[in-house]
Coordinates of C-alpha atoms and ligand atoms in Angstrom, one line a residue:
M27 CA -25.6 7.0 28.6
N28 CA -23.6 4.2 29.7
V29 CA -20.1 4.6 28.4
N30 CA -18.3 1.3 28.3
R31 CA -14.8 2.8 29.3
R32 CA -13.1 -0.5 28.8
H33 CA -13.6 -0.5 25.2
L34 CA -12.3 2.9 25.0
L35 CA -9.3 2.4 27.0
T36 CA -8.2 -1.1 25.8
G37 CA -7.7 -2.4 22.1
T38 CA -4.7 -1.7 20.1
I39 CA -4.5 2.3 20.4
G40 CA -1.5 3.4 21.8
A41 CA -0.5 4.7 25.1
A42 CA -0.7 8.3 24.1
A43 CA -4.1 7.7 22.7
V44 CA -5.2 5.9 26.0
A45 CA -3.9 8.8 27.8
M46 CA -6.2 11.3 25.7
V47 CA -9.2 9.0 25.6
A48 CA -8.9 8.5 29.3
S49 CA -8.7 12.4 29.8
A50 CA -11.8 12.7 27.4
C51 CA -13.6 10.3 29.5
A52 CA -12.9 12.2 32.7
S53 CA -14.5 15.4 31.1
E54 CA -17.1 14.2 28.7
D55 CA -18.4 11.1 30.7
G56 CA -19.4 13.1 34.1
G57 CA -21.6 9.8 34.7
D58 CA -25.1 9.6 33.9
G59 CA -26.2 9.3 37.3
S60 CA -27.3 5.7 36.9
G61 CA -25.9 4.6 40.0
S62 CA -27.7 7.6 41.7
G63 CA -28.7 6.7 45.1
K64 CA -26.6 3.6 45.2
K65 CA -23.7 2.9 47.6
V66 CA -20.4 1.2 47.1
G67 CA -17.8 -0.1 49.6
I68 CA -14.2 0.2 48.4
A69 CA -12.0 -2.0 50.6
M70 CA -8.2 -1.8 49.7
P71 CA -5.4 -3.4 51.4
T72 CA -2.7 -0.5 52.2
K73 CA -1.6 2.9 51.8
T74 CA 2.1 1.6 52.0
S75 CA 2.1 0.9 48.3
E76 CA 1.7 3.7 45.7
R77 CA -0.7 1.4 43.4
W78 CA -3.4 0.8 45.9
I79 CA -3.8 4.4 46.4
L80 CA -4.1 4.8 42.8
D81 CA -6.6 2.0 42.7
G82 CA -8.5 3.6 45.5
D83 CA -8.4 6.9 44.0
N84 CA -9.6 6.1 40.4
L85 CA -12.2 3.8 41.7
K86 CA -14.0 6.3 44.1
K87 CA -13.8 9.1 41.0
S88 CA -15.3 7.1 38.5
F89 CA -18.2 5.7 40.8
E90 CA -19.0 9.1 41.9
E91 CA -19.1 10.3 38.1
E92 CA -21.5 7.3 37.9
G93 CA -23.4 8.8 40.3
Y94 CA -22.6 6.6 43.4
E95 CA -22.0 7.3 47.0
V96 CA -18.7 5.8 48.0
T97 CA -17.0 4.5 51.1
L98 CA -13.2 3.9 50.4
Q99 CA -11.4 2.4 53.4
Y100 CA -7.6 0.9 53.5
A101 CA -6.8 -1.7 56.3
N102 CA -3.0 -1.4 57.0
D103 CA -2.6 -4.8 55.8
E104 CA -4.2 -6.3 58.7
P105 CA -7.1 -9.0 57.7
D106 CA -8.9 -8.3 61.1
E107 CA -9.2 -5.0 60.1
Q108 CA -10.2 -5.5 56.8
V109 CA -13.2 -7.9 57.8
S110 CA -14.5 -5.2 60.2
Q111 CA -14.1 -2.3 57.6
I112 CA -16.5 -4.5 55.2
E113 CA -18.7 -5.8 58.1
T114 CA -19.5 -1.8 58.6
M115 CA -20.0 -1.5 54.9
V116 CA -22.4 -4.3 55.0
G117 CA -24.2 -2.6 57.8
Q118 CA -24.5 0.6 55.8
N119 CA -26.6 -1.2 53.1
V120 CA -24.4 -0.9 50.3
D121 CA -25.3 -2.1 46.8
V122 CA -21.8 -3.4 45.9
L123 CA -18.7 -4.2 47.3
V124 CA -15.1 -3.9 45.6
I125 CA -12.7 -5.9 47.7
A126 CA -8.8 -6.0 47.1
A127 CA -8.6 -8.7 49.8
I128 CA -5.3 -8.6 52.3
D129 CA -6.0 -12.5 53.3
N130 CA -7.8 -14.1 50.7
K131 CA -9.3 -16.8 52.9
S132 CA -10.6 -14.3 55.7
L133 CA -13.6 -13.3 54.0
S134 CA -16.1 -16.0 53.7
G135 CA -18.0 -15.0 57.1
V136 CA -18.7 -11.2 56.2
L137 CA -19.4 -12.3 52.7
A138 CA -22.3 -14.5 53.6
Q139 CA -23.7 -11.5 55.5
A140 CA -23.4 -9.8 52.1
K141 CA -24.9 -12.3 50.3
E142 CA -28.1 -12.3 52.6
Q143 CA -28.4 -8.7 51.8
D144 CA -28.2 -9.3 48.0
I145 CA -24.9 -7.3 47.9
T146 CA -22.7 -7.7 44.6
V147 CA -19.3 -8.7 45.4
I148 CA -16.4 -8.0 43.2
A149 CA -12.9 -9.3 43.9
Y150 CA -10.8 -6.4 42.9
D151 CA -7.2 -7.4 41.6
R152 CA -6.8 -10.3 44.1
L153 CA -9.0 -13.2 44.0
I154 CA -11.1 -14.3 47.2
L155 CA -11.0 -17.8 48.0
D156 CA -13.4 -20.4 49.6
T157 CA -16.5 -18.4 49.3
P158 CA -19.4 -18.9 46.8
D159 CA -20.4 -15.4 47.7
V160 CA -18.1 -13.6 45.1
D161 CA -19.5 -12.5 42.1
Y162 CA -16.9 -11.4 39.4
Y163 CA -13.4 -10.8 39.3
A164 CA -11.3 -7.7 37.7
S165 CA -7.7 -8.3 37.6
F166 CA -4.8 -8.7 35.2
D167 CA -3.2 -11.6 33.7
N168 CA -1.5 -12.7 36.7
T169 CA 0.4 -15.7 35.1
K170 CA 1.6 -13.2 32.4
V171 CA 3.0 -10.9 35.0
G172 CA 5.4 -13.8 35.9
T173 CA 6.1 -14.6 32.4
L174 CA 7.2 -11.1 31.6
Q175 CA 9.6 -11.2 34.7
G176 CA 10.9 -14.6 33.9
T177 CA 11.7 -13.6 30.2
Y178 CA 13.3 -10.4 31.0
I179 CA 15.8 -12.4 33.0
V180 CA 16.5 -15.0 30.3
E181 CA 16.9 -12.2 27.6
A182 CA 18.9 -10.0 29.9
L183 CA 21.4 -12.9 30.6
D184 CA 21.1 -14.0 27.1
L185 CA 20.5 -17.2 28.2
A186 CA 19.9 -18.6 24.7
N187 CA 23.6 -18.0 23.7
Q188 CA 25.4 -17.9 27.1
A189 CA 26.2 -21.0 29.1
G190 CA 26.6 -19.4 32.5
P191 CA 26.4 -20.5 34.9
F192 CA 24.5 -17.6 36.4
N193 CA 23.5 -17.1 40.2
L194 CA 19.7 -16.5 40.7
E195 CA 17.6 -15.9 43.7
L196 CA 14.0 -15.9 44.1
F197 CA 11.4 -13.9 45.7
A198 CA 7.6 -14.1 45.9
G199 CA 4.9 -12.3 47.3
A200 CA 2.7 -12.7 50.4
L201 CA 1.2 -16.2 50.9
T202 CA -2.2 -14.7 51.8
D203 CA -2.6 -13.2 48.3
N204 CA -3.7 -15.6 45.4
N205 CA -1.9 -13.7 43.1
T206 CA 1.4 -14.7 44.6
K207 CA 1.4 -18.1 43.2
Y208 CA 0.4 -17.0 39.7
F209 CA 3.2 -14.4 39.3
F210 CA 5.8 -17.0 40.6
Q211 CA 4.3 -19.9 38.5
G212 CA 4.4 -17.8 35.2
A213 CA 7.9 -16.9 36.0
W214 CA 9.3 -20.3 37.2
E215 CA 7.7 -21.8 33.9
V216 CA 10.2 -19.8 31.9
L217 CA 13.4 -20.3 34.5
Q218 CA 13.2 -23.5 35.5
P219 CA 14.4 -25.2 32.1
Y220 CA 17.6 -22.8 32.5
V221 CA 18.1 -24.0 36.1
D222 CA 17.6 -27.8 35.1
E223 CA 20.0 -27.4 32.0
G224 CA 22.5 -25.7 34.6
K225 CA 22.7 -22.4 33.2
L226 CA 20.9 -20.9 36.4
V227 CA 21.9 -22.1 39.7
I228 CA 20.3 -20.8 42.8
P229 CA 22.8 -20.9 45.4
S230 CA 20.4 -20.5 48.4
G231 CA 18.5 -23.5 47.1
Q232 CA 15.5 -21.7 48.2
T233 CA 12.9 -22.5 45.3
E234 CA 9.6 -23.4 47.2
L235 CA 6.9 -20.7 47.5
E236 CA 6.9 -21.2 51.3
Q237 CA 10.7 -20.5 51.3
I238 CA 10.7 -17.4 49.1
A239 CA 7.4 -15.7 50.3
T240 CA 7.5 -12.3 51.6
E241 CA 4.9 -11.5 54.4
N242 CA 2.9 -8.7 53.8
W243 CA 4.7 -8.0 50.7
D244 CA 7.1 -6.0 52.7
G245 CA 10.3 -4.7 51.5
A246 CA 12.0 -4.5 54.8
V247 CA 11.2 -8.4 54.9
A248 CA 12.7 -9.1 51.6
Q249 CA 15.8 -7.0 52.4
E250 CA 16.2 -9.1 55.3
R251 CA 15.9 -12.4 53.6
M252 CA 18.6 -10.9 51.1
D253 CA 21.1 -10.2 53.5
N254 CA 20.8 -13.7 55.1
I255 CA 21.1 -15.2 51.6
L256 CA 24.4 -13.0 50.9
S257 CA 25.8 -13.9 54.3
N258 CA 24.9 -17.5 53.9
F259 CA 25.7 -18.2 50.3
Y260 CA 27.6 -16.0 48.8
Q261 CA 30.8 -15.9 50.6
G262 CA 34.4 -15.7 48.7
G263 CA 33.6 -13.2 45.7
N264 CA 30.5 -15.2 44.6
Q265 CA 28.0 -12.7 42.9
V266 CA 24.2 -13.0 42.2
Q267 CA 23.5 -12.2 38.9
A268 CA 19.8 -12.1 38.7
V269 CA 17.0 -11.8 41.1
L270 CA 13.4 -12.4 40.5
S271 CA 11.3 -10.1 42.6
P272 CA 7.5 -9.8 42.0
Y273 CA 7.0 -6.3 43.3
D274 CA 8.6 -2.8 43.1
G275 CA 8.7 -2.5 47.0
I276 CA 10.3 -5.7 47.4
S277 CA 12.9 -5.0 44.5
R278 CA 14.1 -1.9 46.4
G279 CA 14.5 -4.0 49.4
I280 CA 16.5 -6.2 47.7
I281 CA 18.6 -3.8 45.9
A282 CA 19.1 -2.0 49.5
S283 CA 20.6 -5.3 50.6
L284 CA 22.8 -5.7 47.5
E285 CA 24.2 -2.1 48.1
G286 CA 24.4 -2.6 51.8
N287 CA 26.9 -5.8 50.7
G288 CA 29.1 -3.8 48.8
Y289 CA 27.4 -4.5 45.1
T290 CA 28.5 -1.7 43.0
T291 CA 27.4 -3.4 39.6
L292 CA 23.5 -4.6 40.7
P293 CA 22.1 -8.1 39.1
V294 CA 19.1 -8.2 37.0
V295 CA 16.4 -7.3 39.3
T296 CA 12.5 -7.3 38.2
G297 CA 9.5 -5.8 39.6
Q298 CA 6.0 -4.7 39.5
D299 CA 3.7 -2.1 39.3
A300 CA 5.6 1.0 37.8
E301 CA 6.1 2.5 41.1
V302 CA 7.5 6.1 40.6
E303 CA 10.6 5.2 43.1
S304 CA 11.4 1.9 41.0
V305 CA 11.1 3.8 37.6
K306 CA 13.6 6.5 39.1
Y307 CA 15.8 3.1 40.0
I308 CA 15.1 1.9 36.4
I309 CA 16.3 5.1 35.0
D310 CA 19.2 5.3 37.2
G311 CA 20.2 1.4 36.2
K312 CA 19.7 0.3 39.5
Q313 CA 16.4 -1.9 38.8
S314 CA 16.0 -3.5 35.5
M315 CA 12.4 -3.7 35.0
T316 CA 9.0 -3.4 36.3
V317 CA 5.6 -4.8 35.1
Y318 CA 3.2 -2.2 34.5
K319 CA -0.3 -2.5 35.4
D320 CA -2.8 0.5 34.5
T321 CA -4.7 0.8 37.4
R322 CA -7.0 3.3 35.7
E323 CA -7.9 0.5 32.9
L324 CA -8.9 -2.0 36.1
A325 CA -11.3 0.7 37.8
A326 CA -12.9 1.3 34.6
T327 CA -13.3 -2.3 34.1
T328 CA -14.8 -2.9 37.7
V329 CA -16.9 0.2 37.0
D330 CA -18.4 -1.2 34.0
M331 CA -19.0 -4.6 35.6
V332 CA -20.8 -3.0 38.7
V333 CA -23.0 -0.8 36.0
A334 CA -23.8 -3.7 34.2
V335 CA -24.8 -6.0 37.1
L336 CA -27.0 -3.0 38.8
D337 CA -28.5 -2.6 35.7
G338 CA -29.6 -6.2 35.3
N339 CA -27.3 -7.1 32.5
E340 CA -24.4 -9.6 32.2
P341 CA -21.2 -8.0 32.7
E342 CA -18.5 -8.7 29.8
V343 CA -15.9 -11.1 31.2
N344 CA -13.3 -12.5 29.1
D345 CA -12.0 -15.8 31.1
D346 CA -14.4 -18.1 32.8
S347 CA -12.0 -20.8 33.4
T348 CA -8.9 -19.8 35.3
Y349 CA -9.9 -18.4 38.6
D350 CA -11.1 -21.2 40.7
N351 CA -11.8 -20.0 44.1
G352 CA -12.3 -23.2 45.6
V353 CA -16.1 -23.2 45.6
K354 CA -16.5 -21.9 42.1
V355 CA -15.0 -20.8 38.8
V356 CA -15.1 -16.7 39.2
P357 CA -15.9 -15.2 36.0
A358 CA -12.8 -12.5 35.2
Y359 CA -11.9 -9.7 33.1
L360 CA -8.3 -10.0 32.9
L361 CA -6.4 -6.8 31.4
E362 CA -2.8 -7.2 30.1
P363 CA 0.5 -6.5 31.5
V364 CA 3.2 -4.5 30.1
S365 CA 7.1 -5.0 30.6
V366 CA 8.9 -2.0 31.3
D367 CA 12.4 -1.0 31.3
V368 CA 14.6 2.0 30.5
N369 CA 13.7 1.6 26.6
N370 CA 10.3 2.0 27.0
Y371 CA 9.4 3.7 30.2
Q372 CA 8.9 7.0 28.6
E373 CA 6.1 5.9 26.2
V374 CA 4.6 3.3 28.5
V375 CA 4.3 5.2 31.9
V376 CA 4.8 8.8 31.1
D377 CA 3.3 9.8 27.7
S378 CA 0.5 7.5 28.7
G379 CA -0.1 10.2 31.7
Y380 CA 0.5 7.3 34.1
I381 CA 3.3 9.2 36.0
D382 CA 4.2 12.7 35.8
A383 CA 7.6 13.5 33.9
E384 CA 8.3 15.6 36.8
D385 CA 7.7 13.4 39.6
L386 CA 10.7 11.3 38.1
A387 CA 13.2 14.4 37.8
Ligands
BGC14 C1 -0.9 -6.9 43.2 C2 0.4 -6.4 42.4 C3 1.2 -5.9 44.0 C4 1.0 -6.7 45.0 C5 1.5 -5.9 46.4 C6 -0.6 -7.9 44.5 O1 -2.0 -8.4 44.4 O2 -1.4 -7.6 41.9 O3 0.2 -5.4 41.5 O4 2.5 -5.6 43.5 O5 -0.3 -7.3 45.7 O6 0.8 -4.8 46.6

């Protein structure tokens, strides 16, 4: 029995129904052992962010239910460490590699070795660039993540009706992550017209990806940059009214900086990943929103892809034009991100079973 989890988990069913179906899958679909004897190597970037721990756990569990032998490794956000972990997996003759790359351009060599051994390679969440040796891409609509963040700022400041000008600062993720530019482009497309119109101003003047990027997606790095921005461009009572932040860990760094600099009323601050700490911040009114991406669905999509490929079938994809990795357009299955704030967190992240209510207490 090859249960296609993606069809069960997505579509128009509500969050609560998703939770019920997800738990039904866990008990009913104990896997049919079709992966019996097959090996999968999973390379995740870091344990410093909650989402990758969930991704790794979900993938491991789902592959094991299908009868696969699983090796799961985390590489402390060190590209070299990830390359050597993948080399070891190739040496163990895995049948499949599922990789969330730390540095999207560092894997060509090891993936060439993988291809020589006919290993199927799935780029997980983050596209791997400059190599022909990546077969499929499973992710979310990354541009839409940015669109949701930008739109939240526009609506929270009521830019359709207010003249402003409002002060905005921009943050982006790591330049080594292919998603970074999609997130930023999605947001900037929404925000830029208001900057052009003068309703939004960026006192730091920092709008280029290279200026606003955050090494390793590290909240402490973002905190330091926000400190610098506040001391250099916000003297004399000038206040920040909105901060575009791509990821919850970065948002919390920005908020720490603002609080450290005396802000009692915080600006609009976006985020991504629905991390427990940030959902708490949303409930407390410190962070405005996050973008929820159900990592259970992403794991299920990935397992479906792998089962199809190893059964000699074409996996289902829903995008064969967006993700050009410099060598080829990688066929992708993209899931939908959801904007979450204080008004819908209960339904979207708690009722769906993604976060336990007691973890938010
Ligand atoms: C992921 C985001 C995550 C970020 C930092 C990105 O590649 O798509 O969900 O917030 O990495 O870990």
